[in-house]
């Protein structure tokens, strides 16, 4: 019982940052034939939620976000609270990534009491970013910040085009 509690985020019931990362790394190593998608998202304007509504209300929004995240997960998916208002969903690559991303995103934008909560989300895939967890997370995080700069309440899938933009440009000699 104590060992299980040590792996969980106590507020949300999701895996905590360390346990989640370990579970994802293990899956990446053990199933080399399987492609995966990593979703990274956070609650838009969370600091202002806490400032305007109080930390208890902010915690309730985080709990509701975690409950919704669990409801869109399948048994083999990995759901993680990274800390603060940041979450991760790791799954086997779906047939239609865009349809799944749209469903997950729309689910995570919800009304709690009289408050509309939404997320900014970035998605990376092993097909574009490789099987290294750090690189996979980096790509999803980059995509999430592209979403934020585009105006919050959006999601971005990290693509080959974005990957090429991140490489340093070679100079002509």
Short mmCIF file of C-alpha atoms in Angstrom, two decimals:
data_model
loop_
_atom_site.label_atom_id
_atom_site.label_comp_id
_atom_site.label_asym_id
_atom_site.label_seq_id
_atom_site.Cartn_x
_atom_site.Cartn_y
_atom_site.Cartn_z
CA UNK A 1 0.00 0.00 0.00
CA UNK A 2 2.78 2.44 0.92
CA UNK A 3 4.74 1.52 -2.23
CA UNK A 4 1.68 2.20 -4.40
CA UNK A 5 1.08 5.57 -2.70
CA UNK A 6 4.71 6.53 -3.36
CA UNK A 7 4.11 6.17 -7.11
CA UNK A 8 0.97 8.30 -7.15
CA UNK A 9 0.27 12.00 -7.16
CA UNK A 10 -1.81 12.23 -3.98
CA UNK A 11 -4.09 15.04 -5.14
CA UNK A 12 -5.10 13.57 -8.50
CA UNK A 13 -4.52 9.82 -8.20
CA UNK A 14 -2.43 9.82 -11.39
CA UNK A 15 1.13 8.57 -11.54
CA UNK A 16 3.59 11.13 -10.22
CA UNK A 17 6.39 12.63 -12.33
CA UNK A 18 9.07 10.06 -11.42
CA UNK A 19 6.85 6.96 -11.66
CA UNK A 20 5.27 8.17 -14.87
CA UNK A 21 8.61 8.80 -16.52
CA UNK A 22 9.86 5.37 -15.43
CA UNK A 23 6.72 3.66 -16.81
CA UNK A 24 7.04 5.46 -20.16
CA UNK A 25 10.78 4.76 -20.47
CA UNK A 26 10.16 1.08 -19.71
CA UNK A 27 7.45 0.84 -22.36
CA UNK A 28 9.65 2.57 -24.95
CA UNK A 29 12.44 0.05 -24.29
CA UNK A 30 10.35 -3.10 -24.02
CA UNK A 31 8.16 -2.62 -27.11
CA UNK A 32 10.58 -1.60 -29.86
CA UNK A 33 8.09 -2.64 -32.56
CA UNK A 34 5.35 -0.30 -31.29
CA UNK A 35 5.02 3.40 -32.19
CA UNK A 36 3.76 5.80 -29.50
CA UNK A 37 2.31 9.27 -29.01
CA UNK A 38 3.08 11.55 -26.05
CA UNK A 39 0.62 14.33 -25.14
CA UNK A 40 1.87 17.13 -22.86
CA UNK A 41 -0.59 19.77 -21.69
CA UNK A 42 -1.25 22.31 -19.01
CA UNK A 43 -4.27 24.25 -17.83
CA UNK A 44 -4.47 27.64 -19.50
CA UNK A 45 -4.00 30.65 -17.21
CA UNK A 46 -3.79 28.45 -14.12
CA UNK A 47 -1.98 31.08 -12.04
CA UNK A 48 -4.83 33.52 -12.60
CA UNK A 49 -7.34 30.81 -11.58
CA UNK A 50 -5.54 30.50 -8.24
CA UNK A 51 -5.17 34.29 -7.91
CA UNK A 52 -8.82 35.05 -8.68
CA UNK A 53 -10.61 32.00 -7.29
CA UNK A 54 -8.22 30.68 -4.65
CA UNK A 55 -6.05 27.59 -4.38
CA UNK A 56 -8.91 25.33 -3.30
CA UNK A 57 -10.77 26.14 -6.53
CA UNK A 58 -7.54 25.66 -8.53
CA UNK A 59 -7.01 22.27 -6.89
CA UNK A 60 -10.59 21.30 -7.80
CA UNK A 61 -9.91 22.23 -11.45
CA UNK A 62 -6.76 20.06 -11.39
CA UNK A 63 -8.68 17.12 -9.89
CA UNK A 64 -11.41 17.47 -12.53
CA UNK A 65 -8.75 17.65 -15.26
CA UNK A 66 -7.16 14.42 -13.91
CA UNK A 67 -10.57 12.70 -13.75
CA UNK A 68 -11.26 13.62 -17.37
CA UNK A 69 -7.79 12.49 -18.40
CA UNK A 70 -8.41 9.10 -16.78
CA UNK A 71 -11.79 8.85 -18.52
CA UNK A 72 -10.18 9.20 -21.97
CA UNK A 73 -7.41 6.71 -21.17
CA UNK A 74 -7.41 3.08 -22.12
CA UNK A 75 -6.00 0.52 -19.70
CA UNK A 76 -2.61 0.43 -21.48
CA UNK A 77 -2.20 4.24 -21.56
CA UNK A 78 -0.03 6.06 -19.02
CA UNK A 79 -1.49 9.20 -17.37
CA UNK A 80 0.87 11.39 -15.33
CA UNK A 81 0.69 14.60 -13.34
CA UNK A 82 4.10 16.12 -13.95
CA UNK A 83 3.56 18.75 -11.28
CA UNK A 84 1.67 22.00 -10.93
CA UNK A 85 -0.84 22.17 -13.77
CA UNK A 86 1.16 20.04 -16.26
CA UNK A 87 0.03 16.57 -17.31
CA UNK A 88 1.18 13.82 -19.69
CA UNK A 89 -0.70 11.13 -21.59
CA UNK A 90 1.35 8.36 -23.25
CA UNK A 91 -0.33 5.92 -25.59
CA UNK A 92 0.25 3.46 -28.38
CA UNK A 93 0.02 5.29 -31.70
CA UNK A 94 -3.67 5.39 -32.65
CA UNK A 95 -4.84 4.68 -36.21
CA UNK A 96 -6.03 8.29 -36.54
CA UNK A 97 -3.87 10.50 -34.32
CA UNK A 98 -5.74 13.66 -35.33
CA UNK A 99 -9.14 12.22 -34.34
CA UNK A 100 -7.80 10.99 -30.98
CA UNK A 101 -6.00 14.29 -30.32
CA UNK A 102 -9.20 16.18 -31.09
CA UNK A 103 -11.27 13.96 -28.76
CA UNK A 104 -8.75 14.21 -25.90
CA UNK A 105 -8.38 17.98 -26.33
CA UNK A 106 -12.14 18.64 -26.46
CA UNK A 107 -12.65 16.49 -23.36
CA UNK A 108 -10.04 18.48 -21.44
CA UNK A 109 -11.82 21.77 -22.14
CA UNK A 110 -14.73 21.73 -19.72
CA UNK A 111 -16.96 23.80 -17.50
CA UNK A 112 -16.41 23.51 -13.74
CA UNK A 113 -19.04 25.31 -11.70
CA UNK A 114 -19.28 28.61 -13.63
CA UNK A 115 -15.68 28.51 -14.89
CA UNK A 116 -14.59 27.33 -18.36
CA UNK A 117 -11.24 25.54 -18.20
CA UNK A 118 -9.18 24.73 -21.26
CA UNK A 119 -5.68 23.43 -21.99
CA UNK A 120 -2.81 24.05 -24.33
CA UNK A 121 -1.45 20.76 -25.61
CA UNK A 122 1.49 19.48 -27.60
CA UNK A 123 1.81 16.01 -29.07
CA UNK A 124 4.90 14.17 -30.24
CA UNK A 125 5.31 10.75 -31.80
CA UNK A 126 8.10 8.21 -31.83
CA UNK A 127 7.90 8.19 -35.64
CA UNK A 128 9.01 11.87 -35.78
CA UNK A 129 10.97 12.36 -32.54
CA UNK A 130 12.46 8.93 -31.89
CA UNK A 131 12.29 6.61 -28.90
CA UNK A 132 14.36 8.61 -26.41
CA UNK A 133 12.02 9.82 -23.65
CA UNK A 134 13.84 13.14 -23.20
CA UNK A 135 13.60 13.95 -26.91
CA UNK A 136 9.98 12.78 -27.10
CA UNK A 137 9.07 15.03 -24.15
CA UNK A 138 11.05 17.94 -25.59
CA UNK A 139 9.17 17.71 -28.91
CA UNK A 140 5.76 17.58 -27.19
CA UNK A 141 6.74 20.47 -24.93
CA UNK A 142 7.84 22.54 -27.94
CA UNK A 143 4.52 21.81 -29.64
CA UNK A 144 2.64 22.83 -26.48
CA UNK A 145 4.38 26.21 -26.43
CA UNK A 146 3.59 26.70 -30.11
CA UNK A 147 -0.06 26.17 -29.09
CA UNK A 148 0.25 28.71 -26.26
CA UNK A 149 1.78 31.33 -28.55
CA UNK A 150 -1.07 30.76 -31.01
CA UNK A 151 -3.54 31.91 -28.36
CA UNK A 152 -4.09 29.19 -25.77
CA UNK A 153 -6.89 26.62 -25.93
CA UNK A 154 -5.21 24.81 -28.82
CA UNK A 155 -3.14 21.77 -29.59
CA UNK A 156 -0.22 21.17 -31.96
CA UNK A 157 1.16 17.90 -33.25
CA UNK A 158 4.94 18.00 -33.64
CA UNK A 159 5.71 17.29 -37.31
CA UNK A 160 8.74 16.70 -39.52
CA UNK A 161 8.45 20.37 -40.62
CA UNK A 162 8.79 21.57 -37.02
CA UNK A 163 11.62 19.08 -36.52
CA UNK A 164 13.49 20.52 -39.52
CA UNK A 165 13.02 24.10 -38.22
CA UNK A 166 14.70 23.17 -34.94
CA UNK A 167 17.89 22.01 -36.68
CA UNK A 168 20.61 24.62 -37.09
CA UNK A 169 20.84 25.92 -40.62
CA UNK A 170 24.01 25.06 -42.47
CA UNK A 171 25.92 27.95 -44.01
CA UNK A 172 27.16 27.84 -47.56
CA UNK A 173 30.90 27.50 -47.88
#
